[in-house]
Amino acid sequence: MVTMRDVAALAGVSITTVSHVINETRPVAGDTRERVQKAIDETGYTGDAIARSLVMGGTKSLGLAVSLVSHPYFAELIAAIESEATRNGYSLVLIDTRDTPESEQTAVRTLRSRRVDGLLLTPSAGTGGSLVLPELKRLNIPTVLVDRLTVAKDIDQVGPENVQATSGLVKHLAELGHRRIGIVCGQVGVATTEERILGYRLGLGRAGLKWDEALVSQSGWLAPLLDQEDPATAVVAADHLVTVGMLHEARARGLKLGTDLAVVAYDEVEWATLIEPPLTTLAQPVEEIGRTAVKLLLSRIADPQRPPETIRLAPSLRHRQSCGC
């Protein structure tokens, strides 16, 4: 194994100087730093992260526990988090929670065993992190919830604004004259799903429309809303995966979007402008959510006593023609 002594010998400097360059504990002259860096590159020296963590009091790593589902949103979110962590000199340790409470608990404990300096968590469905959050709080592990938030005020969290945004989609459809507006949701028990249903209900009330449970499909399928005696004429898709299923169902029935059925979707998709007519969506500020989550966590690590923050970032409307406009 290449050691710091080997790097020092090749660069013609002391081991202490190499340590200062690697750990940035003291300013080093530019030409000397350059020689050390060149020696590191030539030898492939990686250092001993565990030993360094004992000396420095931290591993300069952040843990991310999230469900690695096949969803472009999470892929983009992870990329934003990793980019911001790297920009601040931290590495990211990523573990799949599989969206189950048991796997989530295992993932969090594995990250703790890696001695990460802080933890980013997207709570699993159903429990909202109720199995792991009490443990993290009790042990004073710097933690930030991402995307799926709770009503708790004693933890940092950042995610999309769901209620008012979804209400706005319903209001738009109502202003176009629709009175049978439905919503198709995906995973039950997820905070974002519950908030978007709440926003849908709020939007109906603001438009003077009655709540009808028959117009809410939590199975992810559009069919129940269309197979009624008085079917929906407009539908809100609560997430990306639901949107895909809805489009397949509409095509199978020979329905033209915007004419036979008005459709709006929460979540922007890269192919939104490639279908005919183009899809009206709410685009989440995914990159901003990821960057903000890392910044919140680093602030918590630097100042454990600072007041917790909950940050909601509003999505932006991408107004196209699938709504009938």
JSON list of N, CA and C in Angstrom, two decimals, residues 19-91:
[
{"chain": "A", "resi": 19, "resn": "SER", "atom": "N", "xyz": [0.60, 16.03, 4.71]},
{"chain": "A", "resi": 19, "resn": "SER", "atom": "CA", "xyz": [-0.62, 16.01, 5.52]},
{"chain": "A", "resi": 19, "resn": "SER", "atom": "C", "xyz": [-1.38, 17.33, 5.41]},
{"chain": "A", "resi": 20, "resn": "HIS", "atom": "N", "xyz": [-0.62, 18.43, 5.45]},
{"chain": "A", "resi": 20, "resn": "HIS", "atom": "CA", "xyz": [-1.27, 19.75, 5.34]},
{"chain": "A", "resi": 20, "resn": "HIS", "atom": "C", "xyz": [-1.95, 19.93, 3.98]},
{"chain": "A", "resi": 21, "resn": "VAL", "atom": "N", "xyz": [-1.32, 19.42, 2.94]},
{"chain": "A", "resi": 21, "resn": "VAL", "atom": "CA", "xyz": [-1.90, 19.53, 1.60]},
{"chain": "A", "resi": 21, "resn": "VAL", "atom": "C", "xyz": [-3.18, 18.70, 1.51]},
{"chain": "A", "resi": 22, "resn": "ILE", "atom": "N", "xyz": [-3.12, 17.47, 1.99]},
{"chain": "A", "resi": 22, "resn": "ILE", "atom": "CA", "xyz": [-4.27, 16.56, 1.89]},
{"chain": "A", "resi": 22, "resn": "ILE", "atom": "C", "xyz": [-5.44, 17.02, 2.75]},
{"chain": "A", "resi": 23, "resn": "ASN", "atom": "N", "xyz": [-5.14, 17.41, 4.00]},
{"chain": "A", "resi": 23, "resn": "ASN", "atom": "CA", "xyz": [-6.20, 17.74, 4.95]},
{"chain": "A", "resi": 23, "resn": "ASN", "atom": "C", "xyz": [-6.54, 19.23, 5.00]},
{"chain": "A", "resi": 24, "resn": "GLU", "atom": "N", "xyz": [-5.75, 20.03, 4.25]},
{"chain": "A", "resi": 24, "resn": "GLU", "atom": "CA", "xyz": [-5.97, 21.48, 4.20]},
{"chain": "A", "resi": 24, "resn": "GLU", "atom": "C", "xyz": [-5.99, 22.09, 5.59]},
{"chain": "A", "resi": 25, "resn": "THR", "atom": "N", "xyz": [-5.02, 21.66, 6.42]},
{"chain": "A", "resi": 25, "resn": "THR", "atom": "CA", "xyz": [-4.95, 22.14, 7.79]},
{"chain": "A", "resi": 25, "resn": "THR", "atom": "C", "xyz": [-4.05, 23.36, 7.94]},
{"chain": "A", "resi": 26, "resn": "ARG", "atom": "N", "xyz": [-3.24, 23.66, 6.90]},
{"chain": "A", "resi": 26, "resn": "ARG", "atom": "CA", "xyz": [-2.37, 24.83, 6.96]},
{"chain": "A", "resi": 26, "resn": "ARG", "atom": "C", "xyz": [-2.01, 25.23, 5.53]},
{"chain": "A", "resi": 27, "resn": "PRO", "atom": "N", "xyz": [-1.89, 26.52, 5.26]},
{"chain": "A", "resi": 27, "resn": "PRO", "atom": "CA", "xyz": [-1.52, 26.96, 3.90]},
{"chain": "A", "resi": 27, "resn": "PRO", "atom": "C", "xyz": [-0.16, 26.41, 3.49]},
{"chain": "A", "resi": 28, "resn": "VAL", "atom": "N", "xyz": [-0.06, 25.99, 2.22]},
{"chain": "A", "resi": 28, "resn": "VAL", "atom": "CA", "xyz": [1.20, 25.47, 1.66]},
{"chain": "A", "resi": 28, "resn": "VAL", "atom": "C", "xyz": [1.49, 26.23, 0.38]},
{"chain": "A", "resi": 29, "resn": "ALA", "atom": "N", "xyz": [2.75, 26.58, 0.18]},
{"chain": "A", "resi": 29, "resn": "ALA", "atom": "CA", "xyz": [3.14, 27.34, -1.01]},
{"chain": "A", "resi": 29, "resn": "ALA", "atom": "C", "xyz": [2.69, 26.63, -2.28]},
{"chain": "A", "resi": 30, "resn": "GLY", "atom": "N", "xyz": [2.33, 27.43, -3.29]},
{"chain": "A", "resi": 30, "resn": "GLY", "atom": "CA", "xyz": [1.76, 26.90, -4.51]},
{"chain": "A", "resi": 30, "resn": "GLY", "atom": "C", "xyz": [2.62, 25.85, -5.20]},
{"chain": "A", "resi": 31, "resn": "ASP", "atom": "N", "xyz": [3.93, 26.12, -5.36]},
{"chain": "A", "resi": 31, "resn": "ASP", "atom": "CA", "xyz": [4.79, 25.17, -6.06]},
{"chain": "A", "resi": 31, "resn": "ASP", "atom": "C", "xyz": [4.96, 23.88, -5.25]},
{"chain": "A", "resi": 32, "resn": "THR", "atom": "N", "xyz": [5.00, 24.02, -3.92]},
{"chain": "A", "resi": 32, "resn": "THR", "atom": "CA", "xyz": [5.12, 22.84, -3.06]},
{"chain": "A", "resi": 32, "resn": "THR", "atom": "C", "xyz": [3.84, 22.00, -3.15]},
{"chain": "A", "resi": 33, "resn": "ARG", "atom": "N", "xyz": [2.69, 22.67, -3.08]},
{"chain": "A", "resi": 33, "resn": "ARG", "atom": "CA", "xyz": [1.41, 21.98, -3.19]},
{"chain": "A", "resi": 33, "resn": "ARG", "atom": "C", "xyz": [1.32, 21.23, -4.53]},
{"chain": "A", "resi": 34, "resn": "GLU", "atom": "N", "xyz": [1.82, 21.88, -5.57]},
{"chain": "A", "resi": 34, "resn": "GLU", "atom": "CA", "xyz": [1.78, 21.27, -6.90]},
{"chain": "A", "resi": 34, "resn": "GLU", "atom": "C", "xyz": [2.63, 20.00, -6.95]},
{"chain": "A", "resi": 35, "resn": "ARG", "atom": "N", "xyz": [3.84, 20.04, -6.31]},
{"chain": "A", "resi": 35, "resn": "ARG", "atom": "CA", "xyz": [4.71, 18.86, -6.28]},
{"chain": "A", "resi": 35, "resn": "ARG", "atom": "C", "xyz": [4.05, 17.72, -5.51]},
{"chain": "A", "resi": 36, "resn": "VAL", "atom": "N", "xyz": [3.42, 18.06, -4.41]},
{"chain": "A", "resi": 36, "resn": "VAL", "atom": "CA", "xyz": [2.74, 17.03, -3.60]},
{"chain": "A", "resi": 36, "resn": "VAL", "atom": "C", "xyz": [1.58, 16.42, -4.38]},
{"chain": "A", "resi": 37, "resn": "GLN", "atom": "N", "xyz": [0.81, 17.26, -5.03]},
{"chain": "A", "resi": 37, "resn": "GLN", "atom": "CA", "xyz": [-0.34, 16.76, -5.79]},
{"chain": "A", "resi": 37, "resn": "GLN", "atom": "C", "xyz": [0.12, 15.86, -6.94]},
{"chain": "A", "resi": 38, "resn": "LYS", "atom": "N", "xyz": [1.24, 16.25, -7.58]},
{"chain": "A", "resi": 38, "resn": "LYS", "atom": "CA", "xyz": [1.78, 15.44, -8.67]},
{"chain": "A", "resi": 38, "resn": "LYS", "atom": "C", "xyz": [2.23, 14.08, -8.15]},
{"chain": "A", "resi": 39, "resn": "ALA", "atom": "N", "xyz": [2.85, 14.07, -6.96]},
{"chain": "A", "resi": 39, "resn": "ALA", "atom": "CA", "xyz": [3.30, 12.81, -6.35]},
{"chain": "A", "resi": 39, "resn": "ALA", "atom": "C", "xyz": [2.11, 11.93, -6.00]},
{"chain": "A", "resi": 40, "resn": "ILE", "atom": "N", "xyz": [1.03, 12.55, -5.52]},
{"chain": "A", "resi": 40, "resn": "ILE", "atom": "CA", "xyz": [-0.19, 11.80, -5.20]},
{"chain": "A", "resi": 40, "resn": "ILE", "atom": "C", "xyz": [-0.76, 11.14, -6.46]},
{"chain": "A", "resi": 41, "resn": "ASP", "atom": "N", "xyz": [-0.78, 11.91, -7.55]},
{"chain": "A", "resi": 41, "resn": "ASP", "atom": "CA", "xyz": [-1.31, 11.39, -8.81]},
{"chain": "A", "resi": 41, "resn": "ASP", "atom": "C", "xyz": [-0.46, 10.24, -9.33]},
{"chain": "A", "resi": 42, "resn": "GLU", "atom": "N", "xyz": [0.86, 10.38, -9.21]},
{"chain": "A", "resi": 42, "resn": "GLU", "atom": "CA", "xyz": [1.77, 9.36, -9.75]},
{"chain": "A", "resi": 42, "resn": "GLU", "atom": "C", "xyz": [1.73, 8.07, -8.93]},
{"chain": "A", "resi": 43, "resn": "THR", "atom": "N", "xyz": [1.55, 8.20, -7.62]},
{"chain": "A", "resi": 43, "resn": "THR", "atom": "CA", "xyz": [1.56, 7.02, -6.76]},
{"chain": "A", "resi": 43, "resn": "THR", "atom": "C", "xyz": [0.17, 6.41, -6.59]},
{"chain": "A", "resi": 44, "resn": "GLY", "atom": "N", "xyz": [-0.86, 7.21, -6.89]},
{"chain": "A", "resi": 44, "resn": "GLY", "atom": "CA", "xyz": [-2.22, 6.72, -6.68]},
{"chain": "A", "resi": 44, "resn": "GLY", "atom": "C", "xyz": [-2.61, 6.69, -5.21]},
{"chain": "A", "resi": 45, "resn": "TYR", "atom": "N", "xyz": [-1.93, 7.50, -4.41]},
{"chain": "A", "resi": 45, "resn": "TYR", "atom": "CA", "xyz": [-2.18, 7.51, -2.97]},
{"chain": "A", "resi": 45, "resn": "TYR", "atom": "C", "xyz": [-3.62, 7.95, -2.66]},
{"chain": "A", "resi": 46, "resn": "THR", "atom": "N", "xyz": [-4.30, 7.16, -1.80]},
{"chain": "A", "resi": 46, "resn": "THR", "atom": "CA", "xyz": [-5.67, 7.49, -1.42]},
{"chain": "A", "resi": 46, "resn": "THR", "atom": "C", "xyz": [-5.80, 7.86, 0.04]},
{"chain": "A", "resi": 47, "resn": "GLY", "atom": "N", "xyz": [-4.83, 7.52, 0.84]},
{"chain": "A", "resi": 47, "resn": "GLY", "atom": "CA", "xyz": [-4.90, 7.82, 2.26]},
{"chain": "A", "resi": 47, "resn": "GLY", "atom": "C", "xyz": [-5.72, 6.79, 3.02]},
{"chain": "A", "resi": 48, "resn": "ASP", "atom": "N", "xyz": [-5.78, 6.96, 4.31]},
{"chain": "A", "resi": 48, "resn": "ASP", "atom": "CA", "xyz": [-6.54, 6.07, 5.20]},
{"chain": "A", "resi": 48, "resn": "ASP", "atom": "C", "xyz": [-7.69, 6.89, 5.76]},
{"chain": "A", "resi": 49, "resn": "ALA", "atom": "N", "xyz": [-8.88, 6.70, 5.20]},
{"chain": "A", "resi": 49, "resn": "ALA", "atom": "CA", "xyz": [-10.04, 7.50, 5.58]},
{"chain": "A", "resi": 49, "resn": "ALA", "atom": "C", "xyz": [-10.40, 7.30, 7.04]},
{"chain": "A", "resi": 50, "resn": "ILE", "atom": "N", "xyz": [-10.27, 6.06, 7.52]},
{"chain": "A", "resi": 50, "resn": "ILE", "atom": "CA", "xyz": [-10.64, 5.77, 8.91]},
{"chain": "A", "resi": 50, "resn": "ILE", "atom": "C", "xyz": [-9.69, 6.47, 9.86]},
{"chain": "A", "resi": 51, "resn": "ALA", "atom": "N", "xyz": [-8.38, 6.36, 9.59]},
{"chain": "A", "resi": 51, "resn": "ALA", "atom": "CA", "xyz": [-7.41, 7.02, 10.45]},
{"chain": "A", "resi": 51, "resn": "ALA", "atom": "C", "xyz": [-7.58, 8.52, 10.42]},
{"chain": "A", "resi": 52, "resn": "ARG", "atom": "N", "xyz": [-7.83, 9.05, 9.22]},
{"chain": "A", "resi": 52, "resn": "ARG", "atom": "CA", "xyz": [-8.02, 10.50, 9.08]},
{"chain": "A", "resi": 52, "resn": "ARG", "atom": "C", "xyz": [-9.25, 10.96, 9.85]},
{"chain": "A", "resi": 53, "resn": "SER", "atom": "N", "xyz": [-10.31, 10.13, 9.87]},
{"chain": "A", "resi": 53, "resn": "SER", "atom": "CA", "xyz": [-11.53, 10.52, 10.58]},
{"chain": "A", "resi": 53, "resn": "SER", "atom": "C", "xyz": [-11.29, 10.60, 12.08]},
{"chain": "A", "resi": 54, "resn": "LEU", "atom": "N", "xyz": [-10.41, 9.72, 12.58]},
{"chain": "A", "resi": 54, "resn": "LEU", "atom": "CA", "xyz": [-10.11, 9.74, 14.01]},
{"chain": "A", "resi": 54, "resn": "LEU", "atom": "C", "xyz": [-9.35, 11.01, 14.39]},
{"chain": "A", "resi": 55, "resn": "VAL", "atom": "N", "xyz": [-8.49, 11.47, 13.48]},
{"chain": "A", "resi": 55, "resn": "VAL", "atom": "CA", "xyz": [-7.70, 12.68, 13.74]},
{"chain": "A", "resi": 55, "resn": "VAL", "atom": "C", "xyz": [-8.55, 13.94, 13.56]},
{"chain": "A", "resi": 56, "resn": "MET", "atom": "N", "xyz": [-9.32, 13.94, 12.46]},
{"chain": "A", "resi": 56, "resn": "MET", "atom": "CA", "xyz": [-10.07, 15.14, 12.09]},
{"chain": "A", "resi": 56, "resn": "MET", "atom": "C", "xyz": [-11.42, 15.25, 12.80]},
{"chain": "A", "resi": 57, "resn": "GLY", "atom": "N", "xyz": [-11.88, 14.11, 13.38]},
{"chain": "A", "resi": 57, "resn": "GLY", "atom": "CA", "xyz": [-13.18, 14.15, 14.05]},
{"chain": "A", "resi": 57, "resn": "GLY", "atom": "C", "xyz": [-14.35, 14.03, 13.10]},
{"chain": "A", "resi": 58, "resn": "GLY", "atom": "N", "xyz": [-14.12, 13.62, 11.86]},
{"chain": "A", "resi": 58, "resn": "GLY", "atom": "CA", "xyz": [-15.18, 13.46, 10.89]},
{"chain": "A", "resi": 58, "resn": "GLY", "atom": "C", "xyz": [-14.65, 12.76, 9.65]},
{"chain": "A", "resi": 59, "resn": "THR", "atom": "N", "xyz": [-15.55, 12.19, 8.86]},
{"chain": "A", "resi": 59, "resn": "THR", "atom": "CA", "xyz": [-15.13, 11.43, 7.68]},
{"chain": "A", "resi": 59, "resn": "THR", "atom": "C", "xyz": [-15.24, 12.23, 6.39]},
{"chain": "A", "resi": 60, "resn": "LYS", "atom": "N", "xyz": [-15.80, 13.45, 6.48]},
{"chain": "A", "resi": 60, "resn": "LYS", "atom": "CA", "xyz": [-16.06, 14.26, 5.27]},
{"chain": "A", "resi": 60, "resn": "LYS", "atom": "C", "xyz": [-16.92, 13.48, 4.29]},
{"chain": "A", "resi": 61, "resn": "SER", "atom": "N", "xyz": [-17.88, 12.74, 4.85]},
{"chain": "A", "resi": 61, "resn": "SER", "atom": "CA", "xyz": [-18.83, 12.01, 4.01]},
{"chain": "A", "resi": 61, "resn": "SER", "atom": "C", "xyz": [-20.24, 12.21, 4.54]},
{"chain": "A", "resi": 62, "resn": "LEU", "atom": "N", "xyz": [-21.19, 12.20, 3.62]},
{"chain": "A", "resi": 62, "resn": "LEU", "atom": "CA", "xyz": [-22.60, 12.32, 3.96]},
{"chain": "A", "resi": 62, "resn": "LEU", "atom": "C", "xyz": [-23.32, 11.06, 3.50]},
{"chain": "A", "resi": 63, "resn": "GLY", "atom": "N", "xyz": [-24.28, 10.60, 4.28]},
{"chain": "A", "resi": 63, "resn": "GLY", "atom": "CA", "xyz": [-25.04, 9.42, 3.91]},
{"chain": "A", "resi": 63, "resn": "GLY", "atom": "C", "xyz": [-26.38, 9.81, 3.30]},
{"chain": "A", "resi": 64, "resn": "LEU", "atom": "N", "xyz": [-26.80, 9.08, 2.28]},
{"chain": "A", "resi": 64, "resn": "LEU", "atom": "CA", "xyz": [-28.11, 9.30, 1.65]},
{"chain": "A", "resi": 64, "resn": "LEU", "atom": "C", "xyz": [-28.86, 7.98, 1.63]},
{"chain": "A", "resi": 65, "resn": "ALA", "atom": "N", "xyz": [-29.97, 7.91, 2.34]},
{"chain": "A", "resi": 65, "resn": "ALA", "atom": "CA", "xyz": [-30.83, 6.73, 2.36]},
{"chain": "A", "resi": 65, "resn": "ALA", "atom": "C", "xyz": [-32.10, 7.07, 1.59]},
{"chain": "A", "resi": 66, "resn": "VAL", "atom": "N", "xyz": [-32.28, 6.41, 0.45]},
{"chain": "A", "resi": 66, "resn": "VAL", "atom": "CA", "xyz": [-33.40, 6.73, -0.43]},
{"chain": "A", "resi": 66, "resn": "VAL", "atom": "C", "xyz": [-33.79, 5.48, -1.20]},
{"chain": "A", "resi": 67, "resn": "SER", "atom": "N", "xyz": [-35.05, 5.42, -1.61]},
{"chain": "A", "resi": 67, "resn": "SER", "atom": "CA", "xyz": [-35.50, 4.29, -2.42]},
{"chain": "A", "resi": 67, "resn": "SER", "atom": "C", "xyz": [-35.01, 4.48, -3.85]},
{"chain": "A", "resi": 68, "resn": "LEU", "atom": "N", "xyz": [-34.25, 3.52, -4.34]},
{"chain": "A", "resi": 68, "resn": "LEU", "atom": "CA", "xyz": [-33.69, 3.62, -5.69]},
{"chain": "A", "resi": 68, "resn": "LEU", "atom": "C", "xyz": [-34.67, 3.05, -6.71]},
{"chain": "A", "resi": 69, "resn": "VAL", "atom": "N", "xyz": [-35.87, 3.61, -6.71]},
{"chain": "A", "resi": 69, "resn": "VAL", "atom": "CA", "xyz": [-36.90, 3.17, -7.65]},
{"chain": "A", "resi": 69, "resn": "VAL", "atom": "C", "xyz": [-36.57, 3.67, -9.04]},
{"chain": "A", "resi": 70, "resn": "SER", "atom": "N", "xyz": [-37.22, 3.05, -10.03]},
{"chain": "A", "resi": 70, "resn": "SER", "atom": "CA", "xyz": [-37.00, 3.47, -11.41]},
{"chain": "A", "resi": 70, "resn": "SER", "atom": "C", "xyz": [-37.82, 4.72, -11.68]},
{"chain": "A", "resi": 71, "resn": "HIS", "atom": "N", "xyz": [-37.29, 5.86, -11.27]},
{"chain": "A", "resi": 71, "resn": "HIS", "atom": "CA", "xyz": [-38.03, 7.12, -11.36]},
{"chain": "A", "resi": 71, "resn": "HIS", "atom": "C", "xyz": [-37.04, 8.23, -11.66]},
{"chain": "A", "resi": 72, "resn": "PRO", "atom": "N", "xyz": [-37.20, 8.92, -12.78]},
{"chain": "A", "resi": 72, "resn": "PRO", "atom": "CA", "xyz": [-36.25, 9.99, -13.16]},
{"chain": "A", "resi": 72, "resn": "PRO", "atom": "C", "xyz": [-36.09, 11.05, -12.08]},
{"chain": "A", "resi": 73, "resn": "TYR", "atom": "N", "xyz": [-37.15, 11.31, -11.31]},
{"chain": "A", "resi": 73, "resn": "TYR", "atom": "CA", "xyz": [-37.07, 12.33, -10.26]},
{"chain": "A", "resi": 73, "resn": "TYR", "atom": "C", "xyz": [-35.97, 12.00, -9.26]},
{"chain": "A", "resi": 74, "resn": "PHE", "atom": "N", "xyz": [-35.94, 10.76, -8.77]},
{"chain": "A", "resi": 74, "resn": "PHE", "atom": "CA", "xyz": [-34.96, 10.38, -7.76]},
{"chain": "A", "resi": 74, "resn": "PHE", "atom": "C", "xyz": [-33.55, 10.36, -8.34]},
{"chain": "A", "resi": 75, "resn": "ALA", "atom": "N", "xyz": [-33.42, 9.95, -9.59]},
{"chain": "A", "resi": 75, "resn": "ALA", "atom": "CA", "xyz": [-32.10, 9.95, -10.22]},
{"chain": "A", "resi": 75, "resn": "ALA", "atom": "C", "xyz": [-31.56, 11.37, -10.30]},
{"chain": "A", "resi": 76, "resn": "GLU", "atom": "N", "xyz": [-32.42, 12.31, -10.67]},
{"chain": "A", "resi": 76, "resn": "GLU", "atom": "CA", "xyz": [-32.01, 13.72, -10.77]},
{"chain": "A", "resi": 76, "resn": "GLU", "atom": "C", "xyz": [-31.71, 14.29, -9.39]},
{"chain": "A", "resi": 77, "resn": "LEU", "atom": "N", "xyz": [-32.52, 13.90, -8.40]},
{"chain": "A", "resi": 77, "resn": "LEU", "atom": "CA", "xyz": [-32.32, 14.38, -7.04]},
{"chain": "A", "resi": 77, "resn": "LEU", "atom": "C", "xyz": [-30.98, 13.90, -6.48]},
{"chain": "A", "resi": 78, "resn": "ILE", "atom": "N", "xyz": [-30.67, 12.62, -6.67]},
{"chain": "A", "resi": 78, "resn": "ILE", "atom": "CA", "xyz": [-29.40, 12.06, -6.19]},
{"chain": "A", "resi": 78, "resn": "ILE", "atom": "C", "xyz": [-28.22, 12.77, -6.85]},
{"chain": "A", "resi": 79, "resn": "ALA", "atom": "N", "xyz": [-28.33, 13.03, -8.15]},
{"chain": "A", "resi": 79, "resn": "ALA", "atom": "CA", "xyz": [-27.25, 13.72, -8.86]},
{"chain": "A", "resi": 79, "resn": "ALA", "atom": "C", "xyz": [-27.02, 15.12, -8.29]},
{"chain": "A", "resi": 80, "resn": "ALA", "atom": "N", "xyz": [-28.11, 15.83, -7.97]},
{"chain": "A", "resi": 80, "resn": "ALA", "atom": "CA", "xyz": [-27.99, 17.18, -7.42]},
{"chain": "A", "resi": 80, "resn": "ALA", "atom": "C", "xyz": [-27.36, 17.15, -6.03]},
{"chain": "A", "resi": 81, "resn": "ILE", "atom": "N", "xyz": [-27.74, 16.17, -5.22]},
{"chain": "A", "resi": 81, "resn": "ILE", "atom": "CA", "xyz": [-27.19, 16.04, -3.88]},
{"chain": "A", "resi": 81, "resn": "ILE", "atom": "C", "xyz": [-25.69, 15.72, -3.94]},
{"chain": "A", "resi": 82, "resn": "GLU", "atom": "N", "xyz": [-25.34, 14.79, -4.80]},
{"chain": "A", "resi": 82, "resn": "GLU", "atom": "CA", "xyz": [-23.92, 14.41, -4.92]},
{"chain": "A", "resi": 82, "resn": "GLU", "atom": "C", "xyz": [-23.08, 15.58, -5.43]},
{"chain": "A", "resi": 83, "resn": "SER", "atom": "N", "xyz": [-23.61, 16.33, -6.38]},
{"chain": "A", "resi": 83, "resn": "SER", "atom": "CA", "xyz": [-22.87, 17.47, -6.92]},
{"chain": "A", "resi": 83, "resn": "SER", "atom": "C", "xyz": [-22.60, 18.52, -5.84]},
{"chain": "A", "resi": 84, "resn": "GLU", "atom": "N", "xyz": [-23.62, 18.83, -5.04]},
{"chain": "A", "resi": 84, "resn": "GLU", "atom": "CA", "xyz": [-23.46, 19.83, -3.99]},
{"chain": "A", "resi": 84, "resn": "GLU", "atom": "C", "xyz": [-22.53, 19.33, -2.88]},
{"chain": "A", "resi": 85, "resn": "ALA", "atom": "N", "xyz": [-22.62, 18.04, -2.55]},
{"chain": "A", "resi": 85, "resn": "ALA", "atom": "CA", "xyz": [-21.74, 17.47, -1.53]},
{"chain": "A", "resi": 85, "resn": "ALA", "atom": "C", "xyz": [-20.29, 17.55, -1.99]},
{"chain": "A", "resi": 86, "resn": "THR", "atom": "N", "xyz": [-20.04, 17.17, -3.24]},
{"chain": "A", "resi": 86, "resn": "THR", "atom": "CA", "xyz": [-18.68, 17.21, -3.79]},
{"chain": "A", "resi": 86, "resn": "THR", "atom": "C", "xyz": [-18.14, 18.62, -3.82]},
{"chain": "A", "resi": 87, "resn": "ARG", "atom": "N", "xyz": [-19.00, 19.56, -4.18]},
{"chain": "A", "resi": 87, "resn": "ARG", "atom": "CA", "xyz": [-18.58, 20.97, -4.25]},
{"chain": "A", "resi": 87, "resn": "ARG", "atom": "C", "xyz": [-18.11, 21.47, -2.89]},
{"chain": "A", "resi": 88, "resn": "ASN", "atom": "N", "xyz": [-18.66, 20.88, -1.83]},
{"chain": "A", "resi": 88, "resn": "ASN", "atom": "CA", "xyz": [-18.29, 21.29, -0.47]},
{"chain": "A", "resi": 88, "resn": "ASN", "atom": "C", "xyz": [-17.24, 20.38, 0.15]},
{"chain": "A", "resi": 89, "resn": "GLY", "atom": "N", "xyz": [-16.63, 19.51, -0.68]},
{"chain": "A", "resi": 89, "resn": "GLY", "atom": "CA", "xyz": [-15.55, 18.67, -0.18]},
{"chain": "A", "resi": 89, "resn": "GLY", "atom": "C", "xyz": [-15.98, 17.41, 0.52]},
{"chain": "A", "resi": 90, "resn": "TYR", "atom": "N", "xyz": [-17.22, 16.98, 0.30]},
{"chain": "A", "resi": 90, "resn": "TYR", "atom": "CA", "xyz": [-17.73, 15.77, 0.94]},
{"chain": "A", "resi": 90, "resn": "TYR", "atom": "C", "xyz": [-17.98, 14.69, -0.11]},
{"chain": "A", "resi": 91, "resn": "SER", "atom": "N", "xyz": [-17.81, 13.44, 0.30]},
{"chain": "A", "resi": 91, "resn": "SER", "atom": "CA", "xyz": [-18.22, 12.32, -0.55]},
{"chain": "A", "resi": 91, "resn": "SER", "atom": "C", "xyz": [-19.61, 11.87, -0.10]}
]
